[in-house]
Amino acid sequence: MAGIIRPVKGTRDFYPELMAQRMWLYNRIRAVSESYGYQEWEAPMIEALELYAAKSGEELVKEQAFVFPDRGGALLTLRPELTPSLARLIAQRARELPRPIRWWSFGPFWRYERPQKGRTREFFQWNIDLLGSASIVADAEIASIGAGLLAALGLTSQHIVISVNSRRLMEARVADLGVRAEERPKVFRLLDRLDKLPADKWAAEGTQLGLSDQQLAGLQLLMQDREQWRSSPELTAFFDTCSALGTREWFDFDPTIVRGLDYYTGMVFEARDRDGEFRAILGGGRYDNLVADVGGDPITGVGFAMGDVVVQLVLEKYGVLPKLRAAPADVLVTVFSAELLPASAALAHALRAAGLRAELYPEADKLAKQLKYADRLAIPFATVLGPDEVAESNVTIKQLASTTQLKCVLTAAPQALLRLRDGAA
RNA sequence: GUGCCUGUAGCUCAAUCGGCAGAGCUCCGCCCUGUGGAGGCGGCUGUUGUGGGUUCAAGUCCCAUCAGGCACCCCA
């Protein structure tokens, strides 16, 4: 079978089992999002390239986006992220949307990267945002929703920590060290890599940015000060609100979290497994200038994104991924012979009309084979309609798990099966 | 874009020092002509990723190429 065309690099095939997992994740996301009063929305999956030029990181667009011309020559992009689309939708109806705006979304995204563990080229991402409120309560609510989902998936704060920092606090502390405003984005990126680079290389890069040895030493001290949040009204209010919202245990202050994206203006946070084995499960923060940057009226915002790939790995690691073996049907209607196929088809119809999920075997075949099929699909019941049953206007109902079977009047079969199904469940 | 590892049956993998390409699972048939899971017996499946080189002899060694995985970069 060398002739099978391989799937496109970095994509995943969702066989029914995997699809069930994806829908399980989606349903949990929807339940948690809706429990906080957020509305689902969706944007196009192809957008004009210009939409991303305004704000996304240079690398994200130039090197990680799928870009292609349409037949007229205009450059289109398979969306690599959702936030620019969000900014557009908000900007288009800025005056009419009641504020605060609470929206969530779950859909596919594409990035042209080298696939590896926890990273694919096609992935699904949950985005949730709260716009139009500058209150720290909004930040705490968004972050708490992230914790709420992790809990809904079966994880606990023993497994996961959501690390929190404030760009504002870091800005002030870095300014105290004498770093000019225009250099701070580069300094933040340097801070982001403190634990990723060997000490001497890190210092060399810092020197190259024009930082003195004294400033570099100051930055390192800054990264070690785990208690400095106590002097930040923003962070103390954040943690207090999380306490009130019942999610405090998930959060830790971590000065090394600054996040790579330039558009964050206040709180930033990311969730990781406590062993630090995987990359971030989710990440986000406050972005008060974003909508204005794409040409809309200024509106504040806070939100985060969570990809489906890493969270899947984390769930597997901690063994909390449910074994989803949902049977596709409640009952398999077997076909005894070609002559009796219409009778079986009619039975299947009657079962469906009664609200049962009934699967009709598509042809006459050995009963052994048909029952084996039901067994492999975990279908709990099977009906047998052979000459004996037809002669008596009966049908045999077999419960596969218990290997028991009973005969009942054909017309009573739907009710009997409903009772058996609901009794079994 | 940089580096490392791996390509053998539909799937997971063996094959000693270079010496006849194998096993388990799956699938199909039978044991069992109206009843599934377990068991027994039998059967199908291969240009060893591709191209070249060395050798009496290459899955095995060498070169190239393609594909996949992992790490860096970046990020969900």
PDB file of N, CA, C and O in Angstrom, chain A residues 128-151:
ATOM      1  N   ILE A 128     -10.567  33.298  24.348  1.00  0.00           N
ATOM      2  CA  ILE A 128     -11.624  33.915  25.140  1.00  0.00           C
ATOM      3  C   ILE A 128     -11.156  35.296  25.557  1.00  0.00           C
ATOM      4  O   ILE A 128     -10.009  35.475  25.972  1.00  0.00           O
ATOM      5  N   ASP A 129     -12.034  36.282  25.381  1.00  0.00           N
ATOM      6  CA  ASP A 129     -11.647  37.673  25.575  1.00  0.00           C
ATOM      7  C   ASP A 129     -12.750  38.460  26.259  1.00  0.00           C
ATOM      8  O   ASP A 129     -13.932  38.199  26.070  1.00  0.00           O
ATOM      9  N   LEU A 130     -12.303  39.446  27.039  1.00  0.00           N
ATOM     10  CA  LEU A 130     -13.224  40.381  27.672  1.00  0.00           C
ATOM     11  C   LEU A 130     -12.768  41.784  27.298  1.00  0.00           C
ATOM     12  O   LEU A 130     -11.648  42.178  27.657  1.00  0.00           O
ATOM     13  N   LEU A 131     -13.603  42.496  26.546  1.00  0.00           N
ATOM     14  CA  LEU A 131     -13.213  43.824  26.062  1.00  0.00           C
ATOM     15  C   LEU A 131     -14.117  44.894  26.657  1.00  0.00           C
ATOM     16  O   LEU A 131     -15.295  44.649  26.929  1.00  0.00           O
ATOM     17  N   GLY A 132     -13.537  46.079  26.853  1.00  0.00           N
ATOM     18  CA  GLY A 132     -14.325  47.211  27.312  1.00  0.00           C
ATOM     19  C   GLY A 132     -14.317  47.385  28.817  1.00  0.00           C
ATOM     20  O   GLY A 132     -15.110  48.162  29.342  1.00  0.00           O
ATOM     21  N   SER A 133     -13.462  46.679  29.516  1.00  0.00           N
ATOM     22  CA  SER A 133     -13.311  46.916  30.946  1.00  0.00           C
ATOM     23  C   SER A 133     -11.830  46.962  31.293  1.00  0.00           C
ATOM     24  O   SER A 133     -11.081  46.041  30.953  1.00  0.00           O
ATOM     25  N   ALA A 134     -11.424  48.032  31.958  1.00  0.00           N
ATOM     26  CA  ALA A 134     -10.027  48.152  32.380  1.00  0.00           C
ATOM     27  C   ALA A 134      -9.843  47.642  33.799  1.00  0.00           C
ATOM     28  O   ALA A 134      -8.739  47.657  34.329  1.00  0.00           O
ATOM     29  N   SER A 135     -10.946  47.182  34.411  1.00  0.00           N
ATOM     30  CA  SER A 135     -10.868  46.729  35.801  1.00  0.00           C
ATOM     31  C   SER A 135      -9.995  45.492  35.946  1.00  0.00           C
ATOM     32  O   SER A 135      -9.997  44.613  35.094  1.00  0.00           O
ATOM     33  N   ILE A 136      -9.297  45.419  37.041  1.00  0.00           N
ATOM     34  CA  ILE A 136      -8.466  44.236  37.319  1.00  0.00           C
ATOM     35  C   ILE A 136      -9.346  43.012  37.517  1.00  0.00           C
ATOM     36  O   ILE A 136      -8.892  41.871  37.345  1.00  0.00           O
ATOM     37  N   VAL A 137     -10.622  43.257  37.833  1.00  0.00           N
ATOM     38  CA  VAL A 137     -11.546  42.130  37.966  1.00  0.00           C
ATOM     39  C   VAL A 137     -11.663  41.382  36.643  1.00  0.00           C
ATOM     40  O   VAL A 137     -11.790  40.155  36.610  1.00  0.00           O
ATOM     41  N   ALA A 138     -11.587  42.130  35.546  1.00  0.00           N
ATOM     42  CA  ALA A 138     -11.649  41.495  34.227  1.00  0.00           C
ATOM     43  C   ALA A 138     -10.452  40.568  34.039  1.00  0.00           C
ATOM     44  O   ALA A 138     -10.594  39.433  33.564  1.00  0.00           O
ATOM     45  N   ASP A 139      -9.269  41.030  34.406  1.00  0.00           N
ATOM     46  CA  ASP A 139      -8.076  40.196  34.292  1.00  0.00           C
ATOM     47  C   ASP A 139      -8.212  38.935  35.139  1.00  0.00           C
ATOM     48  O   ASP A 139      -7.901  37.826  34.694  1.00  0.00           O
ATOM     49  N   ALA A 140      -8.691  39.126  36.372  1.00  0.00           N
ATOM     50  CA  ALA A 140      -8.823  37.988  37.283  1.00  0.00           C
ATOM     51  C   ALA A 140      -9.881  37.019  36.774  1.00  0.00           C
ATOM     52  O   ALA A 140      -9.736  35.796  36.901  1.00  0.00           O
ATOM     53  N   GLU A 141     -10.949  37.556  36.186  1.00  0.00           N
ATOM     54  CA  GLU A 141     -12.002  36.679  35.664  1.00  0.00           C
ATOM     55  C   GLU A 141     -11.478  35.838  34.513  1.00  0.00           C
ATOM     56  O   GLU A 141     -11.667  34.607  34.470  1.00  0.00           O
ATOM     57  N   ILE A 142     -10.809  36.489  33.551  1.00  0.00           N
ATOM     58  CA  ILE A 142     -10.287  35.753  32.397  1.00  0.00           C
ATOM     59  C   ILE A 142      -9.318  34.658  32.846  1.00  0.00           C
ATOM     60  O   ILE A 142      -9.416  33.500  32.430  1.00  0.00           O
ATOM     61  N   ALA A 143      -8.407  35.016  33.726  1.00  0.00           N
ATOM     62  CA  ALA A 143      -7.436  34.022  34.193  1.00  0.00           C
ATOM     63  C   ALA A 143      -8.144  32.903  34.943  1.00  0.00           C
ATOM     64  O   ALA A 143      -7.774  31.729  34.820  1.00  0.00           O
ATOM     65  N   SER A 144      -9.173  33.247  35.689  1.00  0.00           N
ATOM     66  CA  SER A 144      -9.899  32.235  36.458  1.00  0.00           C
ATOM     67  C   SER A 144     -10.664  31.283  35.549  1.00  0.00           C
ATOM     68  O   SER A 144     -10.846  30.101  35.878  1.00  0.00           O
ATOM     69  N   ILE A 145     -11.121  31.794  34.408  1.00  0.00           N
ATOM     70  CA  ILE A 145     -11.792  30.910  33.451  1.00  0.00           C
ATOM     71  C   ILE A 145     -10.812  29.862  32.946  1.00  0.00           C
ATOM     72  O   ILE A 145     -11.165  28.691  32.780  1.00  0.00           O
ATOM     73  N   GLY A 146      -9.570  30.283  32.732  1.00  0.00           N
ATOM     74  CA  GLY A 146      -8.542  29.322  32.333  1.00  0.00           C
ATOM     75  C   GLY A 146      -8.389  28.239  33.380  1.00  0.00           C
ATOM     76  O   GLY A 146      -8.358  27.041  33.065  1.00  0.00           O
ATOM     77  N   ALA A 147      -8.321  28.638  34.634  1.00  0.00           N
ATOM     78  CA  ALA A 147      -8.227  27.663  35.725  1.00  0.00           C
ATOM     79  C   ALA A 147      -9.478  26.801  35.767  1.00  0.00           C
ATOM     80  O   ALA A 147      -9.399  25.585  35.982  1.00  0.00           O
ATOM     81  N   GLY A 148     -10.624  27.430  35.524  1.00  0.00           N
ATOM     82  CA  GLY A 148     -11.893  26.697  35.547  1.00  0.00           C
ATOM     83  C   GLY A 148     -11.936  25.599  34.506  1.00  0.00           C
ATOM     84  O   GLY A 148     -12.437  24.501  34.757  1.00  0.00           O
ATOM     85  N   LEU A 149     -11.392  25.878  33.320  1.00  0.00           N
ATOM     86  CA  LEU A 149     -11.387  24.836  32.298  1.00  0.00           C
ATOM     87  C   LEU A 149     -10.462  23.691  32.707  1.00  0.00           C
ATOM     88  O   LEU A 149     -10.831  22.523  32.606  1.00  0.00           O
ATOM     89  N   LEU A 150      -9.263  24.031  33.173  1.00  0.00           N
ATOM     90  CA  LEU A 150      -8.313  22.980  33.568  1.00  0.00           C
ATOM     91  C   LEU A 150      -8.953  22.075  34.617  1.00  0.00           C
ATOM     92  O   LEU A 150      -8.814  20.851  34.570  1.00  0.00           O
ATOM     93  N   ALA A 151      -9.693  22.692  35.549  1.00  0.00           N
ATOM     94  CA  ALA A 151     -10.383  21.900  36.566  1.00  0.00           C
ATOM     95  C   ALA A 151     -11.459  21.032  35.912  1.00  0.00           C
ATOM     96  O   ALA A 151     -11.622  19.857  36.261  1.00  0.00           O
TER      97      ALA A 151
END
